[in-house]
XYZ file of N, CA and C in Angstrom:
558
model
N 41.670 -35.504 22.978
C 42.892 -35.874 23.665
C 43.940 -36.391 22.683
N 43.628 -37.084 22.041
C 44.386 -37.440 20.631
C 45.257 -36.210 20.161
N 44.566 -35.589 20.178
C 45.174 -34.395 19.509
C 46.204 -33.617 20.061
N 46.066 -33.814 21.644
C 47.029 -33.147 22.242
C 48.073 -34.038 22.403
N 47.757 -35.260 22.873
C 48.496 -36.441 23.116
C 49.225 -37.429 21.791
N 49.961 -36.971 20.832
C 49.873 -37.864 19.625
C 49.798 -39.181 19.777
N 50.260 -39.851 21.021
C 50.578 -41.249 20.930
C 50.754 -41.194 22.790
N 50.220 -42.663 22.727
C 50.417 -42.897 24.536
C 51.800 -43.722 25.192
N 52.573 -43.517 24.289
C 53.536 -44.450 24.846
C 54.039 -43.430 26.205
N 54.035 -42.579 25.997
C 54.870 -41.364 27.675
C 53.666 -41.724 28.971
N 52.430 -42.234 28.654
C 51.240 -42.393 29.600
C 51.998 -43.775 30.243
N 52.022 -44.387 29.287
C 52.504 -46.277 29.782
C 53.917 -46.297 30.879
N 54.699 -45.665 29.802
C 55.725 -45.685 30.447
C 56.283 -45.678 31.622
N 55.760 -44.505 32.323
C 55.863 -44.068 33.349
C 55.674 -45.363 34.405
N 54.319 -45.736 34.508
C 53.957 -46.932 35.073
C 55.133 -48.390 35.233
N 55.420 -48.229 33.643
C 55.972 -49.332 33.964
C 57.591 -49.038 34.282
N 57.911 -47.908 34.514
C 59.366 -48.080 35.013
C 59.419 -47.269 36.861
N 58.202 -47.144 36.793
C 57.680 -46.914 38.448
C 57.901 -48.304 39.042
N 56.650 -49.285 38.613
C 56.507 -50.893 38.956
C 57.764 -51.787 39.086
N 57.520 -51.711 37.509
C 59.035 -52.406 37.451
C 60.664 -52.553 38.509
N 60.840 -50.948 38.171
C 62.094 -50.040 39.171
C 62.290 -50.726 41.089
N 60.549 -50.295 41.267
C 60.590 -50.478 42.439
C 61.075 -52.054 43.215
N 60.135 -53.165 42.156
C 59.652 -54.315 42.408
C 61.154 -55.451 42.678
N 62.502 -54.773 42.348
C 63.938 -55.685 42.262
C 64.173 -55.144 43.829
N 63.563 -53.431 43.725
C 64.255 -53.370 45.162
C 63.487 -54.136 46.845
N 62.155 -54.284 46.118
C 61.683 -55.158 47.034
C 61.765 -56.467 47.264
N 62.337 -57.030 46.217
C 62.837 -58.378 46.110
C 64.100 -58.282 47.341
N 64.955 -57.693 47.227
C 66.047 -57.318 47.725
C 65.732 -57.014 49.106
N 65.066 -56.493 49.471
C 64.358 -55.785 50.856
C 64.041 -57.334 51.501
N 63.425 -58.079 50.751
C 62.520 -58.882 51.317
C 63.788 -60.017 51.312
N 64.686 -60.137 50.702
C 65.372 -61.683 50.997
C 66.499 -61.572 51.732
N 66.924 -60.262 52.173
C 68.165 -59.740 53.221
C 67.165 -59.783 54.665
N 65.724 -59.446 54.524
C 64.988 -59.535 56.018
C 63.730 -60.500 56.177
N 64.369 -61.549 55.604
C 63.423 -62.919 55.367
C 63.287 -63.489 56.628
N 63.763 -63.326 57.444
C 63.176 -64.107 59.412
C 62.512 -62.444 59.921
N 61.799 -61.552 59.237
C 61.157 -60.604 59.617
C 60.217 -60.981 59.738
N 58.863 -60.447 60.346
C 57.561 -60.832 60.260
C 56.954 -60.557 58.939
N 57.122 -59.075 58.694
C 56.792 -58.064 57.556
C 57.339 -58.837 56.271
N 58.135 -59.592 56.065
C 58.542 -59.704 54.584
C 57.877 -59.922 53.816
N 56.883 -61.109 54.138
C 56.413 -61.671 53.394
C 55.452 -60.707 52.552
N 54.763 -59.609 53.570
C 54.424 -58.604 52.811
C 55.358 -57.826 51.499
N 56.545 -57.852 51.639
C 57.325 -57.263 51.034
C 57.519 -57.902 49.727
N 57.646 -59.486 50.046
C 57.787 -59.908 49.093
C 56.450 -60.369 48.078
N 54.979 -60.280 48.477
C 53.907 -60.370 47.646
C 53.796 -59.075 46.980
N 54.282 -58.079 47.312
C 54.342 -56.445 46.730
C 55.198 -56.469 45.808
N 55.927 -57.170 45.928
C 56.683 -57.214 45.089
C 57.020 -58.112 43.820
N 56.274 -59.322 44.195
C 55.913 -60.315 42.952
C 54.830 -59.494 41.588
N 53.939 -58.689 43.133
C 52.527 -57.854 42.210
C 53.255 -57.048 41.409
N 53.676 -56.001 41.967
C 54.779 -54.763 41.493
C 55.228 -55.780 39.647
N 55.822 -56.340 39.802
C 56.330 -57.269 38.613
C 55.604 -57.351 37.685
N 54.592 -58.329 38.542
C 53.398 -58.713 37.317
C 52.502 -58.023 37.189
N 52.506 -56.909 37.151
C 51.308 -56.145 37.005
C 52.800 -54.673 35.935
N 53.620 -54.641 36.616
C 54.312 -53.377 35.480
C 54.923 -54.598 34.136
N 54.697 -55.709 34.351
C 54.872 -56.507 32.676
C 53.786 -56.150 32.127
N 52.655 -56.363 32.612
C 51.201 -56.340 31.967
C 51.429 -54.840 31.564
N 51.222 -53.779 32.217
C 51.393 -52.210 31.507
C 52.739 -52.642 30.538
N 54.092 -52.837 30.955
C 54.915 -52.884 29.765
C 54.416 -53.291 28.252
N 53.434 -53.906 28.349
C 53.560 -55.286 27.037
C 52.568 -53.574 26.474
N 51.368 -53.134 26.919
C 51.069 -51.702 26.368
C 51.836 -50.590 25.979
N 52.799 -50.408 27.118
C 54.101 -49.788 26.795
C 54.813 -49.821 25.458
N 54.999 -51.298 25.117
C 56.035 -51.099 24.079
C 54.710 -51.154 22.865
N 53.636 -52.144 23.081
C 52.654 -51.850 21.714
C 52.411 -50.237 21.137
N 52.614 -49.130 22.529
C 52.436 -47.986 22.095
C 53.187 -47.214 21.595
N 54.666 -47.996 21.731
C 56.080 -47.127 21.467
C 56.052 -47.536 20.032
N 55.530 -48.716 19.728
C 55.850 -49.146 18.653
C 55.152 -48.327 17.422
N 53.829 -48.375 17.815
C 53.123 -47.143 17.312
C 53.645 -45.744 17.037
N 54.213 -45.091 18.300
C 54.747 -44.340 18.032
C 55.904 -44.148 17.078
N 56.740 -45.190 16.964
C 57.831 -45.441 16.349
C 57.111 -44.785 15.080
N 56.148 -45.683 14.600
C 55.678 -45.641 13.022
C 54.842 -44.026 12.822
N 54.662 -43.799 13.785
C 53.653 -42.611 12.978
C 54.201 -41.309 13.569
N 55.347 -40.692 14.557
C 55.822 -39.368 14.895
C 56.840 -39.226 14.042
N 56.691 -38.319 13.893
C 57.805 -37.349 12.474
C 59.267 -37.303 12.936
N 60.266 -37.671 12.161
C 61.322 -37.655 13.009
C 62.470 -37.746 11.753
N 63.656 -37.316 12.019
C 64.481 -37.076 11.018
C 65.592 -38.391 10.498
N 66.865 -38.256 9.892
C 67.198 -39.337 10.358
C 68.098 -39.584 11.430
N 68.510 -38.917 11.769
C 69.499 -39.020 12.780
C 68.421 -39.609 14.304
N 67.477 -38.945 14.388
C 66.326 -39.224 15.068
C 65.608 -40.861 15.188
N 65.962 -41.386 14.042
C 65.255 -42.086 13.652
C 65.925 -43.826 13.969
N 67.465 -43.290 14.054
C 68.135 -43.944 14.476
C 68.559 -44.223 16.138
N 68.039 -43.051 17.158
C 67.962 -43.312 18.165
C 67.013 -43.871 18.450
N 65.402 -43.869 17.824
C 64.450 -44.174 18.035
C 64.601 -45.908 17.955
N 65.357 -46.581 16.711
C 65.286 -47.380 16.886
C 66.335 -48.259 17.805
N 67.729 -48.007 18.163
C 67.881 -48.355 19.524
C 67.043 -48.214 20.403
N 65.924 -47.078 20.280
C 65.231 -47.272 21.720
C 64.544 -48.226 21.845
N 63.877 -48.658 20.550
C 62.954 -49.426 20.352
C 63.573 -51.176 20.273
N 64.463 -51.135 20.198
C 65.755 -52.200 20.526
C 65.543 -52.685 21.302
N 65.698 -52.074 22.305
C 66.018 -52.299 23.658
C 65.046 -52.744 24.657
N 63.402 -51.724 24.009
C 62.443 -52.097 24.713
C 62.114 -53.350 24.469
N 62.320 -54.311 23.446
C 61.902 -55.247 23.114
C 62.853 -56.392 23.493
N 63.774 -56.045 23.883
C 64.740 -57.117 24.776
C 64.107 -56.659 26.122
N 63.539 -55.714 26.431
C 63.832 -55.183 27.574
C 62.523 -56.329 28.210
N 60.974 -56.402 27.520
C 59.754 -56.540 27.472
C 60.169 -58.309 27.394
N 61.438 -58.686 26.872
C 61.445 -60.361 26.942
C 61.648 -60.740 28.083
N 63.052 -60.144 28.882
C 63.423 -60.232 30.324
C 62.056 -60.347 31.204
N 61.241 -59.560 30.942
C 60.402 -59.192 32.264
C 59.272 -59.753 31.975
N 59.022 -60.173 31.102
C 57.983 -61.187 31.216
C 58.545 -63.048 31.251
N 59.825 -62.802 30.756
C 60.180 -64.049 31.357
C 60.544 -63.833 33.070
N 61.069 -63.178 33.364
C 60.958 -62.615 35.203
C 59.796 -62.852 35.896
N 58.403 -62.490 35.310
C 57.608 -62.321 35.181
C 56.594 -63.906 35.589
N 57.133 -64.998 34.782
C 56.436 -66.154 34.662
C 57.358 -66.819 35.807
N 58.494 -66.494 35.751
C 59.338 -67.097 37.232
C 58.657 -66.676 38.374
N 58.736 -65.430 38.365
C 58.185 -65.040 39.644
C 56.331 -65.585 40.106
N 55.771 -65.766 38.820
C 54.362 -66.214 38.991
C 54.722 -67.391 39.788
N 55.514 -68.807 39.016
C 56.052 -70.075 39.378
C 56.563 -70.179 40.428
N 57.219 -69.022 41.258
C 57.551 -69.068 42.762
C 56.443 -68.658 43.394
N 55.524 -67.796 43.018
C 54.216 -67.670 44.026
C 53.237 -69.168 44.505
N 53.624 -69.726 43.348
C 52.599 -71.253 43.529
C 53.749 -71.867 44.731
N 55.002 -71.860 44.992
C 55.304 -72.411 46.351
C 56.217 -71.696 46.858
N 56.147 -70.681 47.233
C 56.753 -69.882 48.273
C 57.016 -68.489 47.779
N 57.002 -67.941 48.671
C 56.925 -66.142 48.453
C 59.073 -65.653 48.007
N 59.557 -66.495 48.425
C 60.698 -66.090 48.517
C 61.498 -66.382 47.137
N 63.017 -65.835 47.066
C 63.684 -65.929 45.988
C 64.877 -66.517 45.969
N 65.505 -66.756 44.932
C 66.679 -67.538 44.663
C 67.635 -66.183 44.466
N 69.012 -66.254 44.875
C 70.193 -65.462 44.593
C 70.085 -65.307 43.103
N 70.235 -66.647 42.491
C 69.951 -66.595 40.778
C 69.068 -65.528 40.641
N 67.405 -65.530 40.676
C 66.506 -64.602 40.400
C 66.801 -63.424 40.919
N 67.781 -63.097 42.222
C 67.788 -61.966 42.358
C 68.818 -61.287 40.890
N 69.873 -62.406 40.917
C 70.779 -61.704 39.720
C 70.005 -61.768 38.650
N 69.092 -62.243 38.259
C 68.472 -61.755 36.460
C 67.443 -60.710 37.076
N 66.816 -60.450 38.020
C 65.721 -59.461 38.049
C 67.003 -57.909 37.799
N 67.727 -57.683 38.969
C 69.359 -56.923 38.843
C 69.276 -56.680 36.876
N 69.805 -57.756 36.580
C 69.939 -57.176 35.017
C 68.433 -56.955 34.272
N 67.752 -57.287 34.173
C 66.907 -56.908 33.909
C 66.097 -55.142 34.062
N 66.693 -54.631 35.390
C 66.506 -53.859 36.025
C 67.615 -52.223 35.455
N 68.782 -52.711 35.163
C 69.902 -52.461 34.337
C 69.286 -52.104 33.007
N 68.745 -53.233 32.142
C 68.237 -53.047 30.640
C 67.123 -51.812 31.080
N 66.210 -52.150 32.041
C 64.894 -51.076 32.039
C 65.324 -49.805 32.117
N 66.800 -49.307 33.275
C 67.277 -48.040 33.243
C 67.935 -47.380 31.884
N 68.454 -48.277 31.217
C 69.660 -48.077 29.951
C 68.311 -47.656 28.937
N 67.512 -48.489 28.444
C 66.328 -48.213 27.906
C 65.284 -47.095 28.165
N 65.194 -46.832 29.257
C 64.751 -45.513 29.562
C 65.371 -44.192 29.520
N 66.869 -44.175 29.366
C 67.426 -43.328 29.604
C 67.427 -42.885 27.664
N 67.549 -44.063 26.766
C 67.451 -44.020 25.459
C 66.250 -43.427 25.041
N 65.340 -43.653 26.116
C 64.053 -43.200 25.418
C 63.774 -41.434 25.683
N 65.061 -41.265 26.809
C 64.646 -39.753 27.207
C 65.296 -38.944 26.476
N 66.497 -39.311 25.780
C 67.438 -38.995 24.833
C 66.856 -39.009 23.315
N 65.688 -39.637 23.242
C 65.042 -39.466 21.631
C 63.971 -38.502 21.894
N 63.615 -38.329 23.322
C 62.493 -36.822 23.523
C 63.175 -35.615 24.128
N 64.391 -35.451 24.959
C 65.114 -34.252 25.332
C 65.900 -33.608 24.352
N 67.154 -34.772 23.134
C 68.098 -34.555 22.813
C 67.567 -34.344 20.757
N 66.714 -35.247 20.900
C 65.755 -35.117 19.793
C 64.519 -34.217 19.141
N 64.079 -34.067 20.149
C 62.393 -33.657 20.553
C 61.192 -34.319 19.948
N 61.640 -35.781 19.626
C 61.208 -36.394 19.512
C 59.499 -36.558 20.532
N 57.928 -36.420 19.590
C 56.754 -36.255 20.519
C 56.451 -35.115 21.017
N 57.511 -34.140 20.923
C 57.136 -32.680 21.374
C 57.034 -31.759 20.316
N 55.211 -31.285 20.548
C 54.569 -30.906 19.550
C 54.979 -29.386 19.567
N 56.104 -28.680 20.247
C 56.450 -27.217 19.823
C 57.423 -27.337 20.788
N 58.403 -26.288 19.949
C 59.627 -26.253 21.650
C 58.901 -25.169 22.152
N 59.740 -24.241 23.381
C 59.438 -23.452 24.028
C 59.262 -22.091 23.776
N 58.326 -21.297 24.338
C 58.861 -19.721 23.374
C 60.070 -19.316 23.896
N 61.074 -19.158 22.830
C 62.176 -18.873 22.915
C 62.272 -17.193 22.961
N 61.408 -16.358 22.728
C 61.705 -15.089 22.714
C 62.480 -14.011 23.765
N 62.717 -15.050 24.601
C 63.861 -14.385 25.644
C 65.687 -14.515 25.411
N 64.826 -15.746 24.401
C 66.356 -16.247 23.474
C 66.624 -15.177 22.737
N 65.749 -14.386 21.657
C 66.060 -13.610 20.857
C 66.216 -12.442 21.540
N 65.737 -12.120 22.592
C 66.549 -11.022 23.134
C 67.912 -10.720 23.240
N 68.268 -12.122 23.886
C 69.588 -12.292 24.307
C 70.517 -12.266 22.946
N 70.427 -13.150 22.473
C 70.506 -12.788 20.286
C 70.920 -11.642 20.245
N 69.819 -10.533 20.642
C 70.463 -9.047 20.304
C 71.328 -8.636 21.332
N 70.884 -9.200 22.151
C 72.175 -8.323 22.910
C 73.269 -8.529 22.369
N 73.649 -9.913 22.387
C 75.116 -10.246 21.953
C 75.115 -9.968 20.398
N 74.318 -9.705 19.477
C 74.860 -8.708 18.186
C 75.156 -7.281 18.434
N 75.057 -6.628 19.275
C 75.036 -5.421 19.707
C 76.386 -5.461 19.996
N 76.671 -6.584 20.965
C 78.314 -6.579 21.897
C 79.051 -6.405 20.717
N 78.683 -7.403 19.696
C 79.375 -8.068 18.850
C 79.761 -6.315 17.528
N 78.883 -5.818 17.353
C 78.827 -4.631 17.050
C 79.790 -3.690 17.164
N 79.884 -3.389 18.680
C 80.160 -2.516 19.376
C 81.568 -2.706 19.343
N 82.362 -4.098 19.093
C 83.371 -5.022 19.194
C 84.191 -4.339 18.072
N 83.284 -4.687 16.829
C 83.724 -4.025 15.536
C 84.242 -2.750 15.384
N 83.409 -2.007 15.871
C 83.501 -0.686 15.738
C 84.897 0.118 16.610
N 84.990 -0.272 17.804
C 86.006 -0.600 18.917
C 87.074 -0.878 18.034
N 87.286 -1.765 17.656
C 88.506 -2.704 16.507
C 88.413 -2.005 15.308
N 87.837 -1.378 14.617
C 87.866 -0.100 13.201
C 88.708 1.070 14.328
N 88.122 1.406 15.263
C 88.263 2.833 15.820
C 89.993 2.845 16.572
N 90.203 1.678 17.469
C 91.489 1.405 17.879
C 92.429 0.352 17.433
N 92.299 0.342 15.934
C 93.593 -0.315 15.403
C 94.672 0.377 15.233
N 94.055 1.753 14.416
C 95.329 2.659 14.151
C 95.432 3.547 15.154
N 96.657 3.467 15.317
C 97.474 4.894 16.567
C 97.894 6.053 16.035
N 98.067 6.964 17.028
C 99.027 8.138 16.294
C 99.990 8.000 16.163
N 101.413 7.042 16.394
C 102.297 6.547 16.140
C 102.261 5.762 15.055
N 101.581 5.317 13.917
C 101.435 4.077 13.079
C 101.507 3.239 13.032
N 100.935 2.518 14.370
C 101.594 0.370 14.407
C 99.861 0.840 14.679
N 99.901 -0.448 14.249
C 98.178 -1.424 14.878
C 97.713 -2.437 15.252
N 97.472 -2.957 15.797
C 96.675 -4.220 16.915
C 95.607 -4.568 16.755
N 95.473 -6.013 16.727
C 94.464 -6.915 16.222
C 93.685 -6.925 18.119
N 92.667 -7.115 18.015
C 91.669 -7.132 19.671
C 91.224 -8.854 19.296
């Protein structure tokens, strides 16, 4: 698996911006319908959701970090990588400080403060901005991707358009000159 997989940071990830993602909007769910019966469910799902996608995060970034050091990457590459890696590590402070708040409100009451809703909100902000950096060092990079695609439908297309391109030339040799003597650029 190693072999196919160079590094697990894309395994972690996922998890933790599933958990994470979800866990502000249940905060939110739960303190707009707090005289519900159901909330309180909403809101222990959502403390878990938290503390449980910090715990995968803190793997998350140990694996990115890894990755950082050992996937091949150029420099231009190398420089998105480390904004990405920036970010995760501000990103991984927020949420485990979120993280120990939200533990500290479970010991007396399920519910939240407007405050906590606004830092979970930014916090939530850093996790999207950071993820979106990280998809931009594997889409825009190819950063972890061990071959691109077979392109050989590409090189078809290649010929076609040398052919056009050809045909263009020849067109433009054949109808520059007139039988009158002026000539025109195509």
């Amino acid at each position: 698996m190693v072999e196919i997989i160079p590094n697990f940071h894309p395994i972690f990830v996922h998890f933790s911006i599933g958990l994470l993602g979800i866990s502000p909007i249940l905060f939110l769910i739960g303190y707009f319908l707090k005289k519900k019966t159901w909330s309180e469910v909403i809101y222990r799902t959502a403390h878990i959701n938290l503390i449980v996608g910090t715990i995968i995060s803190i793997f998350t970034v140990i694996t990115g970090l890894n990755a950082y050091d050992t996937v091949a990457h150029d420099t231009q590459s190398h420089i998105a990588m480390t904004d990405h890696r920036n970010l995760g590590l501000l990103n991984i402070s927020l949420w485990i400080f979120m993280s120990i708040w939200s533990f500290r409100l479970l010991k007396k009451s399920l519910t939240v403060t407007p405050i906590f809703l606004i830092f979970i909100i930014i916090s939530s902000v850093t996790l999207f901005v950071t993820g979106y950096h990280g998809s931009e060092v594997v889409y825009r990079h190819g950063i972890g991707v061990m071959r691109l695609p077979d392109d050989s439908r590409f090189n078809v297309l290649d010929k076609e358009i040398q052919n056009l391109k050809e045909s263009d030339k020849n067109h433009i040799k054949r109808d520059n000159e007139h039988s009158d003597g002026h000539d025109h650029k195509h």
